Coordinates of C-alpha atoms in Angstrom, one line a residue:
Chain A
X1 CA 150.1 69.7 21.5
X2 CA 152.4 71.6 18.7
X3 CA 154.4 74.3 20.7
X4 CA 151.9 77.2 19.3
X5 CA 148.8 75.6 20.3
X6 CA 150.2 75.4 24.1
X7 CA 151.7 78.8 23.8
X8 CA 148.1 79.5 22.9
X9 CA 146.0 77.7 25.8
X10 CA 148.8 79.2 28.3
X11 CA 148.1 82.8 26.6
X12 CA 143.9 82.2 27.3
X13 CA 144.4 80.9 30.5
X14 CA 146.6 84.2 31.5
X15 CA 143.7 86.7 29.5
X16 CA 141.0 84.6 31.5
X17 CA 137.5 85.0 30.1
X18 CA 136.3 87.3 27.3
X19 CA 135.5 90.9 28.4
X20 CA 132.2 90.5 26.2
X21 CA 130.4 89.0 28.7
X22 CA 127.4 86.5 27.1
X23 CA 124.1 87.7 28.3
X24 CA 123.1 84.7 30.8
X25 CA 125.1 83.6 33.6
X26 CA 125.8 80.2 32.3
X27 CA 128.2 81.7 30.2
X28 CA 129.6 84.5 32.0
X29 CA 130.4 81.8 34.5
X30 CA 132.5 80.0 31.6
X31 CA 136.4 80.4 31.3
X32 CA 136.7 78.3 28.2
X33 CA 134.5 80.8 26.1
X34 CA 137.3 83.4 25.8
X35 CA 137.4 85.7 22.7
X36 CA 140.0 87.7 23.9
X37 CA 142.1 90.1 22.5
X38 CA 145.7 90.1 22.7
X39 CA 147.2 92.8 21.9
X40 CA 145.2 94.9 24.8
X41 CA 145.5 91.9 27.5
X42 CA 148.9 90.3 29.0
X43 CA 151.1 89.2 25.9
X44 CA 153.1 87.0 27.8
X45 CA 155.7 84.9 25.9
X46 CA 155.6 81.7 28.2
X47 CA 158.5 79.8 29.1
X48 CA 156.8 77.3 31.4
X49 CA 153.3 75.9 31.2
X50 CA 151.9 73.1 33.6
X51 CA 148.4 71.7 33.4
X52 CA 147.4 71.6 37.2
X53 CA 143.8 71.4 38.0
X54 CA 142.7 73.8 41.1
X55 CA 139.8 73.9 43.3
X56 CA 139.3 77.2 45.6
X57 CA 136.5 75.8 47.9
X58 CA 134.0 78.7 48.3
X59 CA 131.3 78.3 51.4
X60 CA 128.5 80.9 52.3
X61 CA 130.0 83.6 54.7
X62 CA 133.1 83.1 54.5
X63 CA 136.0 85.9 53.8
X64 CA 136.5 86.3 50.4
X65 CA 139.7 88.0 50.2
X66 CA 141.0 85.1 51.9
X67 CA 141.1 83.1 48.1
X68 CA 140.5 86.1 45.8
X69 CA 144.0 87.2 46.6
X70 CA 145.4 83.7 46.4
X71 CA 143.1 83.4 42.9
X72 CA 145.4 86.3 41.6
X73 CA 148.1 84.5 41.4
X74 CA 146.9 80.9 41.0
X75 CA 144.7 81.6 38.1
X76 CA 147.8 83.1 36.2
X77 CA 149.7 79.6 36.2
X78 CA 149.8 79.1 32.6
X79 CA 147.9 76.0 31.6
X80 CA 146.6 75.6 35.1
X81 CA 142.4 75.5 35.1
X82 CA 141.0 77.1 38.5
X83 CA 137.6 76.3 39.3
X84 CA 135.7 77.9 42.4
X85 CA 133.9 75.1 43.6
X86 CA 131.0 75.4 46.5
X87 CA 128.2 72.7 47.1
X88 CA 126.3 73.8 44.2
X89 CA 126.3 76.3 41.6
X90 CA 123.8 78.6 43.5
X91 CA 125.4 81.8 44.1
X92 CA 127.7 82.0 47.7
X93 CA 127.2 84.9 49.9
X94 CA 130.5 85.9 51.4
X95 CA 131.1 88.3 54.4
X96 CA 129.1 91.7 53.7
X97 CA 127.2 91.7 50.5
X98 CA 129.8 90.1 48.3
X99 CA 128.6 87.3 46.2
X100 CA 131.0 85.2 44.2
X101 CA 129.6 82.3 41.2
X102 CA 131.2 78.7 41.8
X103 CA 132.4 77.7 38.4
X104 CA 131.9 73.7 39.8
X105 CA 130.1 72.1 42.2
X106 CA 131.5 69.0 45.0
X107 CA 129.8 66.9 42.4
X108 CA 131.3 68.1 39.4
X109 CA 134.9 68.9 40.9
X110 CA 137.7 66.8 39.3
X111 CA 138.7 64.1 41.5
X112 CA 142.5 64.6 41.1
X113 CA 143.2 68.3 42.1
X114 CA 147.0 69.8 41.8
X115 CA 145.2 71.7 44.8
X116 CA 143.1 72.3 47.2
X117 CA 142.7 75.7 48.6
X118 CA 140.1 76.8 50.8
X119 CA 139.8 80.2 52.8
X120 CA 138.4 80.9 56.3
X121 CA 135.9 83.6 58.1
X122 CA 134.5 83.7 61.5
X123 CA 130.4 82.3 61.8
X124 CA 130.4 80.6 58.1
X125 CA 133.5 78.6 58.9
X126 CA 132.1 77.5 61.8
X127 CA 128.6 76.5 59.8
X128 CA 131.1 74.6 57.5
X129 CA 132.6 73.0 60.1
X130 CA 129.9 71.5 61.4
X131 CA 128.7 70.2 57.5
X132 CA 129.0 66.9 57.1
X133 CA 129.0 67.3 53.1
X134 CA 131.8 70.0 53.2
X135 CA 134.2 68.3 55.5
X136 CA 133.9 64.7 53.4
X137 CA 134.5 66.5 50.1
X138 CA 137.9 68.3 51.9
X139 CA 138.5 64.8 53.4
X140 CA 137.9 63.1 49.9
X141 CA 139.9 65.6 47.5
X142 CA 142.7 66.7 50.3
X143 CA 143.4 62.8 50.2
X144 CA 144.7 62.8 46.9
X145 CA 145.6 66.4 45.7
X146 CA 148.9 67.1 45.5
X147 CA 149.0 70.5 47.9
X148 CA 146.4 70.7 50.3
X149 CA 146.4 74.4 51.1
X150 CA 144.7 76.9 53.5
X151 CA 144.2 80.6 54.4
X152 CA 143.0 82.1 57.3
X153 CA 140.8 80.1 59.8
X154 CA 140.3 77.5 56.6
X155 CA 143.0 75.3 57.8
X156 CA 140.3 75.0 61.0
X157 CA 138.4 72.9 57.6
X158 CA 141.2 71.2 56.8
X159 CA 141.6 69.6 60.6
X160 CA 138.1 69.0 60.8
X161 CA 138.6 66.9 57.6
X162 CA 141.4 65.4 59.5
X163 CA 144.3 66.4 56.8
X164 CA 146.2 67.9 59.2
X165 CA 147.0 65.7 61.7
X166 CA 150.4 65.4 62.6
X167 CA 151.2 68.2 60.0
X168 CA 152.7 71.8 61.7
X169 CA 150.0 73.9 59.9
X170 CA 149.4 77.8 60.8
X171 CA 146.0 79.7 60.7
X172 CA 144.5 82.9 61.3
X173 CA 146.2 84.2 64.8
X174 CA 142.4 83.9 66.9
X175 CA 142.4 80.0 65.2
X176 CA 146.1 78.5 65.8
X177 CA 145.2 77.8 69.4
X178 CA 142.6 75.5 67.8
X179 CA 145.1 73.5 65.8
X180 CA 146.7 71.4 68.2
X181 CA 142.4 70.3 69.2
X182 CA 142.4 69.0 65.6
X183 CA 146.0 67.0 65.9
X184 CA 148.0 69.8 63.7
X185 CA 151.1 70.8 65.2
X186 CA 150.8 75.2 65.9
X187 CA 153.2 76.8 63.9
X188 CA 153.3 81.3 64.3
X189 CA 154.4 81.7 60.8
X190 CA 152.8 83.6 58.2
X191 CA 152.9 80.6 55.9
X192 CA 153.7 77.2 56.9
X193 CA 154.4 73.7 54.1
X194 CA 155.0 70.7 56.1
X195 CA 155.2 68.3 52.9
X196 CA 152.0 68.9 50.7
X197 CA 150.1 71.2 53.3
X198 CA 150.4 74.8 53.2
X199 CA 149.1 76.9 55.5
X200 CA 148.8 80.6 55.5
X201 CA 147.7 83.4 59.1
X202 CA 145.0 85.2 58.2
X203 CA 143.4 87.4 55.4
X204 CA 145.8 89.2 53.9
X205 CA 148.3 86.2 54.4
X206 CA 146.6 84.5 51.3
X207 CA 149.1 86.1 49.0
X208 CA 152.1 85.6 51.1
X209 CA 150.8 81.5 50.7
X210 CA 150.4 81.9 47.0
X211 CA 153.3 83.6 45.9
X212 CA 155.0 81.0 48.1
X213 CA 153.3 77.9 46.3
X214 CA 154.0 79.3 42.5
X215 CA 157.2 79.6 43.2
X216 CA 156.8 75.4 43.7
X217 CA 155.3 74.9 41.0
X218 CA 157.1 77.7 38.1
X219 CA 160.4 78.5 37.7
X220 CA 162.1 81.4 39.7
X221 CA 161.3 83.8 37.0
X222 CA 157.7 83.3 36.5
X223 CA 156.8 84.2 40.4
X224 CA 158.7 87.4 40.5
X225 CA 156.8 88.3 36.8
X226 CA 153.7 87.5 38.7
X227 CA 154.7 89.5 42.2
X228 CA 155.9 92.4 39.6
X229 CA 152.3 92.5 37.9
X230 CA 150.4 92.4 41.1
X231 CA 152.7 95.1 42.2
X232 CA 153.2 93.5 45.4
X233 CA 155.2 95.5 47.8
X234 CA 152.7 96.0 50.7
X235 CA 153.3 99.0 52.9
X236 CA 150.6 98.9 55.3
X237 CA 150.1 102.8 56.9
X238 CA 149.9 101.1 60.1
X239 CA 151.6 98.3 62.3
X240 CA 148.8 96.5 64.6
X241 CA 148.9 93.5 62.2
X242 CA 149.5 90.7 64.3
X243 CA 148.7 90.0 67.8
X244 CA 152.8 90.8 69.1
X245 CA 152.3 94.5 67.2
X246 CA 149.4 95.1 68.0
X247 CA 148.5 98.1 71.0
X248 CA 147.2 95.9 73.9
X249 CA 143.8 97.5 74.0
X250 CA 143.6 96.3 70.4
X251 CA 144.3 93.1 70.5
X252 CA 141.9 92.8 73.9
X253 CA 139.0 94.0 71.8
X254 CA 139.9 92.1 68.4
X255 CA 139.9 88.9 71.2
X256 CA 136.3 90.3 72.5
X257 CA 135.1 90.4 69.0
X258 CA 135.8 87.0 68.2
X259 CA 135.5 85.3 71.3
X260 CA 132.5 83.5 70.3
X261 CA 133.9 82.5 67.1
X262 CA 136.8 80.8 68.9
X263 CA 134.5 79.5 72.1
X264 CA 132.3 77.8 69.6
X265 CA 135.1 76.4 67.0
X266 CA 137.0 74.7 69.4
X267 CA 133.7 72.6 71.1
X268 CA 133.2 71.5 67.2
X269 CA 137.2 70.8 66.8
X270 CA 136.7 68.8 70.3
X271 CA 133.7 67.0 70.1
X272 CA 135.1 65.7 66.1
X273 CA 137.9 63.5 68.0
Chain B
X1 CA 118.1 106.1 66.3
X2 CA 118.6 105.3 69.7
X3 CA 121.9 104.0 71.1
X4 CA 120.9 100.3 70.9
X5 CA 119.6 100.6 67.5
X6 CA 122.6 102.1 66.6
X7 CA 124.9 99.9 68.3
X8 CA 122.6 96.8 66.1
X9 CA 122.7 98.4 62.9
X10 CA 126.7 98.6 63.2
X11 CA 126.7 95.0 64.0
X12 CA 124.7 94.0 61.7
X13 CA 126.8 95.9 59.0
X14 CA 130.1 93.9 60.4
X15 CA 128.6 90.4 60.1
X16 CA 127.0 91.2 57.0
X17 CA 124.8 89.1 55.5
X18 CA 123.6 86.0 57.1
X19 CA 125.2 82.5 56.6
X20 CA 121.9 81.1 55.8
X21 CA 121.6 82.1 52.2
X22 CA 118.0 82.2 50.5
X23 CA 117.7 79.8 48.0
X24 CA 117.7 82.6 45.1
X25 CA 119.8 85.3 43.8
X26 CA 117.3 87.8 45.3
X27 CA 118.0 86.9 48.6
X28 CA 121.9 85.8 47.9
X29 CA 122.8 88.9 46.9
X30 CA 121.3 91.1 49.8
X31 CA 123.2 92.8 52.5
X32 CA 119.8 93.5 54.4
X33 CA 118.1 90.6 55.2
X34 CA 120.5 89.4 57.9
X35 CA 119.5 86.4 60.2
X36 CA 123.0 86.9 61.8
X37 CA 124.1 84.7 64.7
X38 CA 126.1 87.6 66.9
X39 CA 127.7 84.8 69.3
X40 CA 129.6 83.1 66.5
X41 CA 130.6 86.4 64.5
X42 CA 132.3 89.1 65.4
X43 CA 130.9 90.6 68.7
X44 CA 132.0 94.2 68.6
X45 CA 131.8 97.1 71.1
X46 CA 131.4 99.5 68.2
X47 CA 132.5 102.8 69.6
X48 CA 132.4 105.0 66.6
X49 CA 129.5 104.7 64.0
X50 CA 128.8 106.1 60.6
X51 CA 126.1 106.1 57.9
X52 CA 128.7 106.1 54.4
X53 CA 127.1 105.6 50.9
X54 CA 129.9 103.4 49.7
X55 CA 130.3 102.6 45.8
X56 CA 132.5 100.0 44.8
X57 CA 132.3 99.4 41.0
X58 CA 132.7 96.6 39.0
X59 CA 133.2 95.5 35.2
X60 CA 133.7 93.2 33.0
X61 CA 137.4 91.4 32.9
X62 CA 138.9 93.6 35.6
X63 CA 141.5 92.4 38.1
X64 CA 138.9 91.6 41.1
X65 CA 141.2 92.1 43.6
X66 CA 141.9 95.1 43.2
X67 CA 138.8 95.7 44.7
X68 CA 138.0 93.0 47.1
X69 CA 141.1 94.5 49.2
X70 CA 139.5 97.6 50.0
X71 CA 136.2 95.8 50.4
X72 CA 137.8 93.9 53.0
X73 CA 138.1 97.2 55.1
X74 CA 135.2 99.4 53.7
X75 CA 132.3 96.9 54.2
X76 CA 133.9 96.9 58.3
X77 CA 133.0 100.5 58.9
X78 CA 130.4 100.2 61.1
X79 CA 127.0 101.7 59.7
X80 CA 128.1 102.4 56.4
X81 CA 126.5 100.8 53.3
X82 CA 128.9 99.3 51.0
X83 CA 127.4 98.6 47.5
X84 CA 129.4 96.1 44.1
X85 CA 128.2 98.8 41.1
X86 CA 128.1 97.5 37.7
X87 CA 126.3 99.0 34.5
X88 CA 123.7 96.6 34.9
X89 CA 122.5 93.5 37.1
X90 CA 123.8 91.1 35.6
X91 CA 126.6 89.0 36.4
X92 CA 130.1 90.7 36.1
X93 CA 132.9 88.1 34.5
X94 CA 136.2 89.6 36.0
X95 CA 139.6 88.1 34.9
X96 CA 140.3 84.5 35.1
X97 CA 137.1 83.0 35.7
X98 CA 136.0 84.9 38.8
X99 CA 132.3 86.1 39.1
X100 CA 130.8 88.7 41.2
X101 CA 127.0 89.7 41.3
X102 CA 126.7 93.2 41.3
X103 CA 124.2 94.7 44.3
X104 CA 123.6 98.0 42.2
X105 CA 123.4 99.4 38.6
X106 CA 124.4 102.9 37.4
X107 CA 120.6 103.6 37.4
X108 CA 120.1 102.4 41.3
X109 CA 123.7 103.6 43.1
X110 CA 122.6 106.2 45.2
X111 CA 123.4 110.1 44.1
X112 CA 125.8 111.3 47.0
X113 CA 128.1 108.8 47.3
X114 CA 130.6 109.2 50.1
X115 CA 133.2 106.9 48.4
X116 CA 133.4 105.8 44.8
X117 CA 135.9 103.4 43.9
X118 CA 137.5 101.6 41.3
X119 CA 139.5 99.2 40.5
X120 CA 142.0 98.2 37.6
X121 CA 142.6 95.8 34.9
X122 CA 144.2 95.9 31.3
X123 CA 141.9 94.4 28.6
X124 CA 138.7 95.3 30.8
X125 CA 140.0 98.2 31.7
X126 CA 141.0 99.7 28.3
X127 CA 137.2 98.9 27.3
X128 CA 135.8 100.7 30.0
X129 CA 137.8 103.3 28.9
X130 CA 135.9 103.6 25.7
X131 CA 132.5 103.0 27.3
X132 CA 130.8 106.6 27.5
X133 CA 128.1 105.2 29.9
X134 CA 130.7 103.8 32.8
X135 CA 132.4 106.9 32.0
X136 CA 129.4 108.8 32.1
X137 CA 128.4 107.5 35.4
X138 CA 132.1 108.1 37.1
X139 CA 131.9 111.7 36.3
X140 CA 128.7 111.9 37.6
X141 CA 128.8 110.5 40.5
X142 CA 132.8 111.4 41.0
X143 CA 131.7 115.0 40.5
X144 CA 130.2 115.3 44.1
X145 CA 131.7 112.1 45.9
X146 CA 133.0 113.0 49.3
X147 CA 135.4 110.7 48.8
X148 CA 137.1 109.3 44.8
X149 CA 139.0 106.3 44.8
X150 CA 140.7 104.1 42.8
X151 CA 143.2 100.7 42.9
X152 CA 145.6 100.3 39.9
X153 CA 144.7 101.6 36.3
X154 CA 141.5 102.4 38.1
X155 CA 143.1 105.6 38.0
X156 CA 143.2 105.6 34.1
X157 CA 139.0 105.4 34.5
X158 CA 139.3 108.4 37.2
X159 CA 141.3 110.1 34.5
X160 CA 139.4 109.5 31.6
X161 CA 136.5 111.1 33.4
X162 CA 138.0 114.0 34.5
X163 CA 138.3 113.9 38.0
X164 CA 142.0 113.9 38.1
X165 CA 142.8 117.1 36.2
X166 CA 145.6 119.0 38.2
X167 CA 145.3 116.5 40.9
X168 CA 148.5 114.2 42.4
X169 CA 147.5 110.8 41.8
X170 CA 149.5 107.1 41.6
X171 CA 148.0 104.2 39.4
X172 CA 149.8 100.6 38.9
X173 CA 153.2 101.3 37.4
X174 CA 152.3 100.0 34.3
X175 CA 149.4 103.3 33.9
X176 CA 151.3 105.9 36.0
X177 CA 152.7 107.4 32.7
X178 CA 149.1 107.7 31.3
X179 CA 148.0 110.1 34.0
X180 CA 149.9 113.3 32.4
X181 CA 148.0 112.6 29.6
X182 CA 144.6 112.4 31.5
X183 CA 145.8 115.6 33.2
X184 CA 146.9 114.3 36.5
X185 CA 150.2 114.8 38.2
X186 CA 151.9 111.3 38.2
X187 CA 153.4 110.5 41.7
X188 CA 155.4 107.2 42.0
X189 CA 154.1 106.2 45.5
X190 CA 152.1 103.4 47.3
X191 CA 149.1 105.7 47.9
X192 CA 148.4 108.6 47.5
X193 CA 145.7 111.3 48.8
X194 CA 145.5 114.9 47.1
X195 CA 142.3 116.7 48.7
X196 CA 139.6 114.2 48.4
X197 CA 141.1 111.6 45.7
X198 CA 142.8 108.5 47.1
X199 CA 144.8 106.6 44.2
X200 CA 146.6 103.5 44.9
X201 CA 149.4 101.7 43.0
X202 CA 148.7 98.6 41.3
X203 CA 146.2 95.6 42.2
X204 CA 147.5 94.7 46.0
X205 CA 147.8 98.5 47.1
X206 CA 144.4 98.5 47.0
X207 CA 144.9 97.0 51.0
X208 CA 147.4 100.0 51.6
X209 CA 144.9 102.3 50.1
X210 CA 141.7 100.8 52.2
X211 CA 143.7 101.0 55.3
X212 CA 144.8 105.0 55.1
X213 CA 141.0 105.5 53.6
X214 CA 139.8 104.4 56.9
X215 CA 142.2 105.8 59.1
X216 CA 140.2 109.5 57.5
X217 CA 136.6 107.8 58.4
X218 CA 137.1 106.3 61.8
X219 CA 139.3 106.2 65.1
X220 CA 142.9 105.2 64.7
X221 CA 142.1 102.5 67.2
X222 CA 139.1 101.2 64.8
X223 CA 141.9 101.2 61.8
X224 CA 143.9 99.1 63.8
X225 CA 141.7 96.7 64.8
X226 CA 140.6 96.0 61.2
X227 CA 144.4 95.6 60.6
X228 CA 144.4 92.8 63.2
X229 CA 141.6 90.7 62.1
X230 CA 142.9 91.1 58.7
X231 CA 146.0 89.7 59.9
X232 CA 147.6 92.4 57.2
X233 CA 151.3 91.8 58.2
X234 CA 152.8 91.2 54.9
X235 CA 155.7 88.9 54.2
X236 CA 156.4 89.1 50.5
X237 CA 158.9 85.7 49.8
X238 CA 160.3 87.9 47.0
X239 CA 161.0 91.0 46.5
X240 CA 160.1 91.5 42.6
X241 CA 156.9 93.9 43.6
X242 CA 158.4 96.9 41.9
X243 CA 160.2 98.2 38.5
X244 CA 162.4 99.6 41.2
X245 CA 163.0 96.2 43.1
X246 CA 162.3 93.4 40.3
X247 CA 165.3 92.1 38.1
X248 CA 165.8 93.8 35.1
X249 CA 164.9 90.8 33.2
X250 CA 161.8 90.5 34.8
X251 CA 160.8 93.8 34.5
X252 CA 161.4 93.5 30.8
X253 CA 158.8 90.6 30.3
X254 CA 155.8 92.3 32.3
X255 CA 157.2 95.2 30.4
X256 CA 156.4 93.4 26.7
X257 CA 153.2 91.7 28.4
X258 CA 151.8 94.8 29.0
X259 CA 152.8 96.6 26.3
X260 CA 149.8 96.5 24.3
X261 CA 147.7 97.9 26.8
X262 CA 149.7 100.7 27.6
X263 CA 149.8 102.0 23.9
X264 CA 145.8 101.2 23.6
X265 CA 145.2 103.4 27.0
X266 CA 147.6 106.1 25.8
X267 CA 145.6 106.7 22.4
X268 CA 142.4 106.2 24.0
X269 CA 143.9 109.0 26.5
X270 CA 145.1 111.4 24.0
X271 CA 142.1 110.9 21.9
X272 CA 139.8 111.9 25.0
X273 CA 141.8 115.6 25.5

């Protein structure tokens, strides 16, 4: 590729899809069919290109901003293609009414991912858990990619898959318990690599893990750009974030809440050994 | 309602829409039709219940999450009905290859909304700018919202319809220049409330603005529960999130990317006076 034609896939890759959508769904699912516009999108002169193939795994009920915050910064790796890959191309229902399109499907998913990311929830990570088709894609495609990544109560998927055994691995606070059932080692970090696995706490700790892995992947440089455009300089109003901040009576219901979750997750995490 | 119902309805709103997704769009895509399985979800004591009309709109190319932040909290506030907005049905391509599926159109989103929001972009953005029907629609429903929100250059759409004349408001840094010429009062802060309008700073404030907003709607102790089980404890591995904070060379190169935007909003600004 001359030097203009990659400083031209980098540029569509950053600009994403077209803003004129196409009237059906098969191609407003498309990020190839881009007639952007340059001069009113991100005109990024860009030092350092890769080509990395990404799968976020999306699963039915499962907490979206778990990968869409990871997605911000993933998808903006020049060169890099980012598919969101479920077990078909039927539409997943996240938590609460929000419905994301896969761009791929297990079947159609590249075989040799750069990574593997997959986010977590409460009751759908638990159905996924239990599904046989889900855990031997992770199993299949965590084998080879070259980062095997996790937000949230998805590195509960990645054990099940058995890709974390022996690996220190964090997850959402109400899931890290569960790690040492599925052979991980329990780390209380916000983000955790051990080799190619990185694993991220909960939610919100999805861009924490992301900005984290670009800066593995892109130079210096490139990572702050990103953390500059995504304005990232969190100042939550409050401070009841983690379980050691938290007000007790807080943290007692948020266990209550999710008691069931946990209860449940940790008879599949035993009975897979 | 009795207290039971009550207390069921709330639930249901927190678990959201069941795991087992139809086979259709139809089905995917509603938040009603819940076959929810309470023991593996979240099992809440809901003390504090409301009945919010909650608007969340969407476009084409936008920065997603920008939005799926706050959706993250909103769609938790037990009772309320959160709905994904667009000008039509169809499918909404945001940046980079991510898809949502609206719930609502302009035509179906309920009159008297008690929260509109919107979030940001630049090439999607700037469009929406110029579209009198989403413009159209934000007046409109802005005009009598109890609540008017917006995420990032979100603003810049707040301002373009009005509803931030001789208001305080904040916007990503890129658009907080733009709002004196949409006749706003540019504040460089995180978040920031004037009466009923709740602006936030670029794309991940939008967590920072969600969290305040529900601190207004709800029990602190309900704020900070959502806080926990969002895990939202941020840990930034660079500090690059701000012109303030991010090297000068850095801030340079996301200065030229976004240059073209900034002059296409201004004129579109100026042009609307």
């Amino acid at each position: 590729m001359t030097q203009i034609t990659r400083r031209t896939a980098a540029l569509l890759a950053l600009l994403g899809p077209a803003i004129a959508k196409a009237a059906g769904r098969g191609d407003a699912r498309s990020s190839t069919s881009a007639t952007v516009q340059p001069k009113e999108g991100l005109e990024m002169t860009l030092r350092s290109t890769g080509n990395e193939k990404i799968a976020i795994v999306i699963y039915d009920h499962m907490t979206a901003l778990d990968v869409i915050g990871p997605h911000y910064f993933l998808a903006r790796l020049a060169g890099a293609k980012v598919e969101f890959v479920a077990k078909s191309l039927e539409p997943v229902a996240c938590e609460n009414g929000l419905v994301l399109l896969p761009t791929a499907s297990f079947e159609t998913c590249s075989k040799d991912l750069d990574i593997l990311l997959i986010g977590g929830g409460t009751a759908g990570t638990l159905a996924a858990m239990r599904d046989a088709a889900t855990i031997a894609f992770l199993a299949d495609r965590g084998s080879c990619a070259k980062w095997v990544a996790s937000v949230c109560t998805g590195s509960l998927l990645l054990g099940q898959a058995g890709l974390l055994r022996g690996y220190r691995a964090t997850s959402h606070w109400i899931g890290r318990p569960l790690l040492k059932d599925l052979g991980a080692i329990e780390v209380n970090r916000r983000v955790v690599f051990d080799r190619n696995r990185a694993t991220g706490a909960g939610v919100s700790a999805g861009l924490d893990l992301a900005l984290a892995l670009i800066q593995k992947l892109r130079p210096l440089e490139f990572a702050q750009t990103m953390q500059l455009l995504a304005e990232y300089a969190p100042e939550p109003s409050l401070r009841a974030g983690t379980p050691e901040t938290a007000p007790p009576p807080v943290l007692a219901e948020a266990r209550k809440l999710t008691a069931g979750f946990v209860s449940s997750a940790r008879e599949v995490a035993r009975s897979a050994r």
